Amino acid sequence: MTFPFTSNSLVKDIVNELPKTSDVFKKNRIDFCCGGNIPLSEAAAQNGLNTDHLLTELKEVFTKYENEEKNVEVWTDSDSNTIIDHVITNYHRVSDEELTMLSPYVTKVSRVHGDNHPELLKVYELFYEFKKELIEHMKKEEAVVFPLIKQLADGTVENREEAIQMIVELEKEHDHAGEILREIRAVTSDYTLPLDACGTYRLVYARLEALEGLTFMHVHLENNILFPRYL
């Protein structure tokens, strides 16, 4: 797919089509919410920015999105070290970045709209619970469990039963993370937007749903391809 945006693309349409571009606009102090109904070139001019530079930044986000995992089944024939490296680069790093970037949006929407939409207060609570648990989970995988799996793969692990038990614990943590995401989906009625949803409101729902997809793919690679080799 070719890069779909030009200097004439409306800021709001760019964010609607690719929510991650909101980070580019936020960094450059471009209002993509209330002031998003203008062409990119006009938004750039208002903020003293170079339109071509903005398009380059947007293209980087687009390219990164286009290169995301499309078919994980190819990993069934890959060795464990390759899968682990892939998970760290394409899921741990990406998830950590997205959790950091999405946090202020979730906070803002719950603060501004929580009185009229109390479900957003629950979304706020669940999101930060998920963020805390996933970050701790990924740190444990990288520091402890992935090295053990590599030792299981090459036959150098000292305590096989202990290593396997730690993999089982990871699966339980995956289950809990999945349950939190299902709760978020339930309280948002499958990310159904109310009629009065502003641009940031829409952005939060779109990126939460994308985060859900990223997490489920992450868990699939581990639960269904990597871990069964040793359980």
Coordinates of N, CA, C and O in Angstrom, one line a residue, residues 4-160:
P4 N -0.7 7.2 1.8 CA -2.0 7.8 1.3 C -2.2 9.3 1.6 O -3.2 9.8 1.2
F5 N -1.2 9.9 2.3 CA -1.5 11.3 2.8 C -0.7 12.3 1.9 O 0.4 12.0 1.5
T6 N -1.2 13.5 1.8 CA -0.6 14.6 1.1 C -0.7 15.8 1.9 O -1.3 15.8 2.9
S7 N -0.1 16.9 1.4 CA -0.2 18.2 2.1 C -1.7 18.7 2.2 O -2.0 19.5 3.0
N8 N -2.5 18.1 1.3 CA -3.9 18.6 1.2 C -4.8 17.7 2.1 O -6.0 18.0 2.3
S9 N -4.3 16.6 2.7 CA -5.1 15.7 3.6 C -5.4 16.5 4.9 O -4.6 17.2 5.4
L10 N -6.7 16.3 5.3 CA -7.1 17.0 6.5 C -6.4 16.3 7.7 O -6.3 15.1 7.8
V11 N -6.0 17.1 8.7 CA -5.3 16.5 9.9 C -6.2 15.5 10.5 O -5.7 14.4 10.9
K12 N -7.5 15.8 10.7 CA -8.4 14.8 11.4 C -8.5 13.5 10.6 O -8.6 12.4 11.2
D13 N -8.5 13.6 9.3 CA -8.6 12.4 8.5 C -7.4 11.5 8.6 O -7.5 10.3 8.6
I14 N -6.2 12.2 8.7 CA -5.0 11.4 8.9 C -5.0 10.6 10.2 O -4.7 9.4 10.2
V15 N -5.4 11.3 11.3 CA -5.5 10.6 12.6 C -6.6 9.5 12.6 O -6.4 8.5 13.2
N16 N -7.7 9.8 11.9 CA -8.7 8.8 11.9 C -8.3 7.5 11.2 O -8.6 6.4 11.5
E17 N -7.5 7.7 10.1 CA -7.1 6.6 9.3 C -5.9 5.8 10.0 O -5.8 4.6 9.9
L18 N -5.0 6.6 10.6 CA -3.9 6.0 11.3 C -3.7 6.7 12.6 O -2.9 7.6 12.7
P19 N -4.3 6.2 13.7 CA -4.3 6.8 15.0 C -2.9 7.1 15.5 O -2.8 8.1 16.3
K20 N -2.0 6.3 15.2 CA -0.6 6.5 15.8 C 0.0 7.8 15.3 O 0.9 8.4 15.9
T21 N -0.5 8.4 14.2 CA 0.0 9.7 13.7 C -0.3 10.8 14.7 O 0.4 11.9 14.6
S22 N -1.2 10.6 15.6 CA -1.5 11.6 16.6 C -0.2 12.0 17.4 O -0.1 13.1 17.9
D23 N 0.7 11.0 17.6 CA 1.9 11.3 18.3 C 2.8 12.4 17.6 O 3.4 13.2 18.2
V24 N 2.8 12.3 16.2 CA 3.5 13.3 15.4 C 2.9 14.7 15.6 O 3.6 15.7 15.8
F25 N 1.6 14.7 15.6 CA 0.9 16.0 15.7 C 1.1 16.6 17.1 O 1.3 17.8 17.3
K26 N 1.0 15.7 18.1 CA 1.2 16.2 19.5 C 2.6 16.7 19.7 O 2.7 17.8 20.3
K27 N 3.6 16.0 19.2 CA 5.0 16.5 19.3 C 5.2 17.8 18.7 O 5.9 18.7 19.2
N28 N 4.5 18.1 17.5 CA 4.6 19.3 16.8 C 3.6 20.4 17.2 O 3.5 21.4 16.5
R29 N 2.8 20.1 18.3 CA 1.8 21.0 18.8 C 0.8 21.4 17.8 O 0.4 22.6 17.7
I30 N 0.4 20.4 17.0 CA -0.7 20.6 16.1 C -2.0 20.1 16.7 O -2.1 18.9 17.1
D31 N -3.1 20.9 16.8 CA -4.3 20.4 17.3 C -5.1 19.5 16.3 O -5.6 20.0 15.3
F32 N -5.0 18.2 16.6 CA -5.7 17.3 15.7 C -7.1 17.0 16.1 O -7.9 16.3 15.5
C33 N -7.5 17.6 17.3 CA -8.9 17.3 17.8 C -9.8 18.4 17.3 O -10.5 18.3 16.3
C34 N -9.9 19.5 18.1 CA -10.8 20.6 17.8 C -10.4 21.3 16.5 O -11.3 21.9 15.8
G35 N -9.1 21.4 16.3 CA -8.6 22.1 15.1 C -8.2 21.3 14.0 O -7.4 21.7 13.2
G36 N -8.7 20.1 13.9 CA -8.2 19.1 12.9 C -8.8 19.2 11.6 O -8.4 18.4 10.6
N37 N -9.8 20.1 11.4 CA -10.5 20.1 10.1 C -9.9 21.1 9.1 O -10.5 21.8 8.4
I38 N -8.6 21.0 9.0 CA -7.8 21.8 8.1 C -6.8 20.9 7.4 O -6.3 19.9 7.9
P39 N -6.3 21.4 6.2 CA -5.3 20.6 5.5 C -4.0 20.6 6.3 O -3.7 21.5 7.0
L40 N -3.2 19.6 6.0 CA -1.9 19.5 6.7 C -1.0 20.7 6.4 O -0.3 21.2 7.4
S41 N -1.0 21.2 5.2 CA -0.2 22.3 4.9 C -0.6 23.6 5.7 O 0.3 24.4 6.1
E42 N -1.9 23.7 5.9 CA -2.3 24.9 6.7 C -1.9 24.7 8.2 O -1.5 25.7 8.8
A43 N -2.1 23.5 8.7 CA -1.7 23.3 10.1 C -0.2 23.5 10.2 O 0.3 24.1 11.2
A44 N 0.6 23.1 9.3 CA 2.1 23.4 9.3 C 2.4 24.9 9.3 O 3.2 25.4 10.1
A45 N 1.7 25.6 8.4 CA 1.9 27.0 8.3 C 1.6 27.8 9.6 O 2.3 28.7 10.0
Q46 N 0.5 27.4 10.2 CA 0.0 28.0 11.5 C 1.0 27.8 12.6 O 1.1 28.7 13.5
N47 N 1.8 26.7 12.5 CA 2.8 26.4 13.6 C 4.2 26.7 13.1 O 5.1 26.3 13.9
G48 N 4.4 27.3 12.0 CA 5.8 27.6 11.5 C 6.6 26.3 11.2 O 7.8 26.3 11.4
L49 N 5.9 25.3 10.7 CA 6.5 24.1 10.4 C 6.7 23.8 8.9 O 5.9 24.4 8.1
N50 N 7.6 23.0 8.5 CA 7.8 22.6 7.2 C 6.9 21.4 6.8 O 7.0 20.3 7.5
T51 N 6.0 21.6 5.8 CA 5.1 20.5 5.5 C 5.8 19.2 5.0 O 5.4 18.1 5.4
D52 N 6.9 19.4 4.3 CA 7.6 18.2 3.8 C 8.2 17.4 5.0 O 8.2 16.2 5.0
H53 N 8.7 18.1 6.0 CA 9.2 17.5 7.2 C 8.1 16.7 7.9 O 8.3 15.6 8.4
L54 N 6.9 17.3 8.0 CA 5.8 16.7 8.6 C 5.4 15.4 7.9 O 5.1 14.4 8.5
L55 N 5.3 15.5 6.6 CA 5.0 14.4 5.7 C 6.0 13.2 5.9 O 5.7 12.0 6.0
T56 N 7.3 13.6 6.1 CA 8.3 12.6 6.3 C 8.1 11.9 7.6 O 8.2 10.6 7.7
E57 N 7.7 12.6 8.7 CA 7.5 12.0 10.0 C 6.2 11.1 9.9 O 6.2 10.0 10.5
L58 N 5.2 11.5 9.2 CA 4.0 10.7 9.1 C 4.3 9.5 8.3 O 3.7 8.4 8.6
K59 N 5.1 9.6 7.3 CA 5.5 8.4 6.4 C 6.2 7.4 7.3 O 6.0 6.2 7.1
E60 N 7.1 7.8 8.2 CA 7.8 6.9 9.1 C 6.8 6.1 9.9 O 7.0 4.9 10.1
V61 N 5.8 6.8 10.4 CA 4.7 6.1 11.2 C 4.0 5.1 10.3 O 3.8 3.9 10.7
F62 N 3.6 5.5 9.1 CA 2.9 4.7 8.2 C 3.7 3.4 7.8 O 3.2 2.3 7.8
T63 N 5.0 3.6 7.5 CA 5.9 2.5 7.1 C 6.0 1.5 8.3 O 5.9 0.3 8.1
K64 N 6.1 2.0 9.5 CA 6.2 1.2 10.7 C 5.0 0.3 10.8 O 5.0 -0.9 11.1
Y65 N 3.8 1.0 10.6 CA 2.5 0.3 10.7 C 2.4 -0.8 9.6 O 2.0 -1.9 9.9
E66 N 2.8 -0.4 8.4 CA 2.7 -1.4 7.3 C 3.6 -2.6 7.5 O 3.3 -3.7 7.0
N67 N 4.7 -2.4 8.2 CA 5.6 -3.5 8.4 C 5.3 -4.4 9.7 O 6.0 -5.3 10.0
E68 N 4.1 -4.1 10.3 CA 3.7 -4.9 11.5 C 3.4 -6.3 11.0 O 3.1 -6.6 9.8
E69 N 3.4 -7.2 12.0 CA 3.2 -8.6 11.7 C 1.9 -8.8 10.9 O 0.8 -8.3 11.3
K70 N 2.0 -9.5 9.8 CA 0.9 -9.9 9.0 C 0.6 -11.4 9.1 O -0.6 -11.8 9.0
N71 N 1.6 -12.2 9.3 CA 1.4 -13.6 9.3 C 2.3 -14.3 10.3 O 3.5 -14.5 9.9
V72 N 1.9 -14.6 11.5 CA 2.8 -15.1 12.5 C 3.0 -16.6 12.3 O 3.9 -17.1 12.9
E73 N 2.3 -17.3 11.4 CA 2.5 -18.7 11.3 C 3.9 -19.0 10.7 O 4.4 -20.1 10.9
V74 N 4.5 -18.1 10.1 CA 5.8 -18.3 9.6 C 6.8 -18.6 10.7 O 7.8 -19.3 10.5
W75 N 6.5 -18.2 11.9 CA 7.4 -18.4 13.0 C 7.4 -19.8 13.6 O 8.2 -20.2 14.4
T76 N 6.4 -20.7 13.1 CA 6.4 -22.1 13.6 C 7.6 -22.8 13.2 O 8.0 -23.8 13.8
D77 N 8.3 -22.4 12.1 CA 9.5 -23.1 11.7 C 10.8 -22.4 12.1 O 11.9 -22.8 11.7
S78 N 10.6 -21.3 12.9 CA 11.8 -20.6 13.4 C 12.3 -21.1 14.7 O 11.6 -21.6 15.5
D79 N 13.6 -21.0 14.9 CA 14.2 -21.4 16.2 C 13.7 -20.5 17.3 O 13.4 -19.3 17.1
S80 N 13.8 -20.9 18.6 CA 13.3 -20.2 19.7 C 14.1 -18.8 19.9 O 13.5 -17.8 20.2
N81 N 15.4 -18.8 19.7 CA 16.1 -17.6 19.8 C 15.6 -16.5 18.9 O 15.5 -15.3 19.2
T82 N 15.3 -16.9 17.6 CA 14.8 -16.0 16.6 C 13.5 -15.4 17.0 O 13.2 -14.2 16.9
I83 N 12.6 -16.3 17.6 CA 11.3 -15.9 18.0 C 11.4 -14.9 19.2 O 10.7 -13.9 19.2
I84 N 12.2 -15.2 20.1 CA 12.4 -14.4 21.3 C 12.9 -13.0 20.9 O 12.3 -12.0 21.3
D85 N 13.9 -12.9 20.0 CA 14.4 -11.7 19.5 C 13.3 -10.9 18.8 O 13.2 -9.6 19.0
H86 N 12.5 -11.6 18.0 CA 11.4 -11.0 17.3 C 10.3 -10.4 18.3 O 9.9 -9.3 18.1
V87 N 10.0 -11.2 19.3 CA 9.0 -10.7 20.3 C 9.5 -9.5 21.0 O 8.7 -8.5 21.2
I88 N 10.7 -9.5 21.4 CA 11.3 -8.3 22.1 C 11.2 -7.1 21.2 O 10.8 -6.0 21.7
T89 N 11.7 -7.2 20.0 CA 11.8 -6.0 19.1 C 10.4 -5.5 18.6 O 10.1 -4.3 18.6
N90 N 9.5 -6.5 18.3 CA 8.3 -6.1 17.6 C 7.1 -6.1 18.5 O 6.0 -5.5 18.1
Y91 N 7.2 -6.6 19.7 CA 6.1 -6.6 20.7 C 6.4 -5.9 22.0 O 5.7 -4.9 22.4
H92 N 7.5 -6.2 22.6 CA 7.9 -5.6 23.9 C 8.2 -4.1 23.7 O 7.6 -3.2 24.3
R93 N 9.1 -3.8 22.7 CA 9.4 -2.4 22.5 C 8.2 -1.6 22.0 O 8.0 -0.4 22.5
V94 N 7.5 -2.1 21.1 CA 6.3 -1.4 20.6 C 5.3 -1.2 21.6 O 4.7 -0.1 21.7
S95 N 5.0 -2.2 22.4 CA 4.0 -2.1 23.5 C 4.4 -1.1 24.5 O 3.6 -0.3 25.0
D96 N 5.7 -1.2 24.9 CA 6.2 -0.2 25.9 C 6.0 1.2 25.4 O 5.6 2.1 26.2
E97 N 6.4 1.4 24.2 CA 6.2 2.8 23.6 C 4.8 3.2 23.5 O 4.4 4.4 23.9
E98 N 3.9 2.3 23.1 CA 2.5 2.7 23.0 C 1.8 3.0 24.3 O 1.0 3.9 24.5
L99 N 2.2 2.2 25.3 CA 1.6 2.4 26.7 C 2.0 3.8 27.2 O 1.2 4.5 27.8
T100 N 3.3 4.1 26.9 CA 3.8 5.5 27.4 C 3.1 6.6 26.6 O 2.6 7.6 27.2
M101 N 2.9 6.4 25.3 CA 2.3 7.5 24.5 C 0.8 7.6 24.7 O 0.3 8.7 24.6
L102 N 0.2 6.5 24.9 CA -1.3 6.5 25.1 C -1.8 7.0 26.4 O -2.9 7.5 26.6
S103 N -0.9 6.8 27.5 CA -1.3 7.2 28.8 C -1.9 8.6 29.0 O -3.0 8.7 29.6
P104 N -1.3 9.6 28.5 CA -1.8 11.0 28.7 C -3.2 11.2 28.0 O -4.0 11.9 28.5
Y105 N -3.4 10.5 26.9 CA -4.7 10.6 26.2 C -5.8 9.9 27.1 O -6.9 10.5 27.2
V106 N -5.5 8.8 27.6 CA -6.5 8.1 28.5 C -6.8 8.9 29.7 O -8.0 9.1 30.1
T107 N -5.8 9.5 30.3 CA -6.0 10.4 31.5 C -6.8 11.6 31.1 O -7.8 11.9 31.8
K108 N -6.5 12.2 30.0 CA -7.2 13.5 29.6 C -8.7 13.2 29.3 O -9.6 13.9 29.8
V109 N -9.0 12.1 28.6 CA -10.4 11.8 28.2 C -11.2 11.5 29.4 O -12.3 11.9 29.6
S110 N -10.6 10.7 30.4 CA -11.3 10.3 31.6 C -11.6 11.6 32.4 O -12.7 11.7 33.0
R111 N -10.7 12.5 32.5 CA -10.8 13.7 33.3 C -11.8 14.7 32.7 O -12.7 15.2 33.4
V112 N -11.8 14.8 31.4 CA -12.7 15.8 30.7 C -14.1 15.2 30.5 O -15.1 16.0 30.7
H113 N -14.2 14.0 30.2 CA -15.5 13.4 29.8 C -16.1 12.4 30.9 O -17.2 11.8 30.7
G114 N -15.3 12.1 31.9 CA -15.7 11.1 32.9 C -17.0 11.4 33.6 O -17.8 10.4 33.9
D115 N -17.4 12.7 33.8 CA -18.6 13.0 34.5 C -19.8 12.5 33.7 O -20.8 12.0 34.2
N116 N -19.8 12.8 32.3 CA -20.9 12.4 31.5 C -20.8 11.0 31.0 O -21.8 10.4 30.6
H117 N -19.6 10.4 31.0 CA -19.4 9.0 30.5 C -18.6 8.3 31.6 O -17.4 8.1 31.4
P118 N -19.3 7.9 32.7 CA -18.5 7.2 33.8 C -17.8 5.9 33.4 O -16.9 5.5 34.1
E119 N -18.1 5.4 32.2 CA -17.4 4.2 31.8 C -15.9 4.5 31.5 O -15.0 3.7 31.6
L120 N -15.7 5.8 31.2 CA -14.3 6.2 31.0 C -13.4 6.2 32.2 O -12.2 6.0 32.2
L121 N -14.1 6.4 33.4 CA -13.3 6.2 34.6 C -12.9 4.8 34.9 O -11.8 4.5 35.4
K122 N -13.8 3.9 34.4 CA -13.4 2.4 34.5 C -12.3 2.1 33.5 O -11.4 1.3 33.8
V123 N -12.4 2.7 32.3 CA -11.4 2.5 31.3 C -10.0 3.0 31.8 O -9.0 2.3 31.7
Y124 N -10.0 4.1 32.5 CA -8.8 4.7 33.1 C -8.2 3.7 34.1 O -7.0 3.4 34.0
E125 N -9.1 3.2 34.9 CA -8.6 2.2 36.0 C -8.0 1.0 35.4 O -7.0 0.5 35.7
L126 N -8.8 0.4 34.4 CA -8.3 -0.8 33.8 C -7.1 -0.6 32.9 O -6.2 -1.5 32.9
F127 N -7.0 0.5 32.2 CA -5.8 0.7 31.4 C -4.5 0.8 32.2 O -3.5 0.2 31.9
Y128 N -4.6 1.5 33.3 CA -3.4 1.6 34.1 C -3.0 0.3 34.9 O -1.9 0.1 35.1
E129 N -4.1 -0.5 35.2 CA -3.8 -1.8 35.7 C -3.1 -2.6 34.7 O -2.1 -3.3 34.9
F130 N -3.6 -2.6 33.4 CA -3.0 -3.3 32.3 C -1.6 -2.9 32.1 O -0.7 -3.7 31.9
K131 N -1.4 -1.6 32.0 CA -0.1 -1.0 31.8 C 1.0 -1.5 32.8 O 2.0 -2.0 32.4
K132 N 0.6 -1.4 34.1 CA 1.5 -1.8 35.1 C 1.9 -3.3 35.0 O 3.1 -3.7 35.1
E133 N 0.9 -4.1 34.8 CA 1.1 -5.6 34.7 C 1.9 -6.0 33.5 O 2.8 -6.8 33.6
L134 N 1.6 -5.4 32.3 CA 2.3 -5.8 31.1 C 3.7 -5.3 31.2 O 4.6 -6.1 30.7
I135 N 4.0 -4.2 31.7 CA 5.4 -3.7 31.8 C 6.2 -4.6 32.7 O 7.3 -5.0 32.4
E136 N 5.6 -5.0 33.8 CA 6.3 -5.9 34.8 C 6.5 -7.3 34.1 O 7.6 -7.9 34.3
H137 N 5.5 -7.7 33.4 CA 5.5 -9.0 32.7 C 6.6 -9.1 31.7 O 7.4 -10.0 31.6
M138 N 6.7 -8.0 30.9 CA 7.7 -8.0 29.8 C 9.1 -7.9 30.4 O 10.1 -8.6 29.9
K139 N 9.3 -7.2 31.5 CA 10.6 -7.2 32.2 C 11.0 -8.5 32.7 O 12.2 -8.9 32.5
K140 N 10.1 -9.3 33.2 CA 10.3 -10.6 33.8 C 10.7 -11.5 32.6 O 11.6 -12.4 32.7
E141 N 10.0 -11.4 31.5 CA 10.3 -12.3 30.4 C 11.7 -12.1 29.9 O 12.5 -13.0 29.7
E142 N 12.1 -10.8 29.8 CA 13.4 -10.5 29.2 C 14.6 -10.8 30.2 O 15.6 -11.3 29.8
A143 N 14.3 -10.6 31.5 CA 15.4 -10.7 32.5 C 15.6 -12.2 33.0 O 16.7 -12.6 33.3
V144 N 14.4 -12.9 33.0 CA 14.5 -14.2 33.6 C 14.0 -15.4 32.7 O 14.8 -16.3 32.5
V145 N 12.8 -15.3 32.2 CA 12.2 -16.4 31.5 C 12.8 -16.7 30.1 O 13.1 -17.8 29.7
F146 N 13.0 -15.6 29.3 CA 13.6 -15.8 28.0 C 15.0 -16.5 28.1 O 15.3 -17.4 27.3
P147 N 15.8 -16.0 29.0 CA 17.1 -16.7 29.1 C 17.0 -18.2 29.5 O 17.7 -19.0 29.0
L148 N 16.0 -18.5 30.3 CA 15.8 -19.9 30.7 C 15.3 -20.7 29.5 O 15.7 -21.8 29.3
I149 N 14.4 -20.1 28.6 CA 13.9 -20.8 27.4 C 15.1 -21.0 26.5 O 15.2 -22.1 25.9
K150 N 16.0 -20.1 26.4 CA 17.2 -20.3 25.5 C 18.0 -21.4 26.0 O 18.6 -22.2 25.3
Q151 N 18.1 -21.6 27.4 CA 18.8 -22.7 28.0 C 18.1 -24.0 27.8 O 18.7 -25.0 27.5
L152 N 16.8 -24.0 27.8 CA 16.0 -25.2 27.5 C 16.3 -25.6 26.1 O 16.4 -26.8 25.8
A153 N 16.3 -24.6 25.2 CA 16.5 -24.9 23.8 C 17.9 -25.6 23.5 O 18.0 -26.5 22.6
D154 N 18.9 -25.1 24.2 CA 20.2 -25.7 23.9 C 20.7 -26.7 24.9 O 21.8 -27.2 24.9
G155 N 19.7 -27.1 25.8 CA 20.0 -28.2 26.8 C 20.9 -27.8 27.9 O 21.5 -28.7 28.6
T156 N 21.1 -26.5 28.2 CA 22.0 -26.1 29.3 C 21.3 -25.7 30.6 O 22.0 -25.3 31.5
V157 N 20.0 -25.8 30.6 CA 19.2 -25.3 31.8 C 19.6 -26.2 33.0 O 19.7 -27.4 32.9
E158 N 19.7 -25.6 34.2 CA 20.1 -26.4 35.4 C 18.9 -27.0 36.0 O 19.0 -28.2 36.5
N159 N 17.8 -26.3 36.0 CA 16.6 -26.9 36.7 C 15.4 -26.8 35.7 O 14.7 -25.8 35.6
R160 N 15.2 -27.9 35.0 CA 14.2 -27.9 33.9 C 12.7 -27.7 34.5 O 12.0 -26.9 33.9

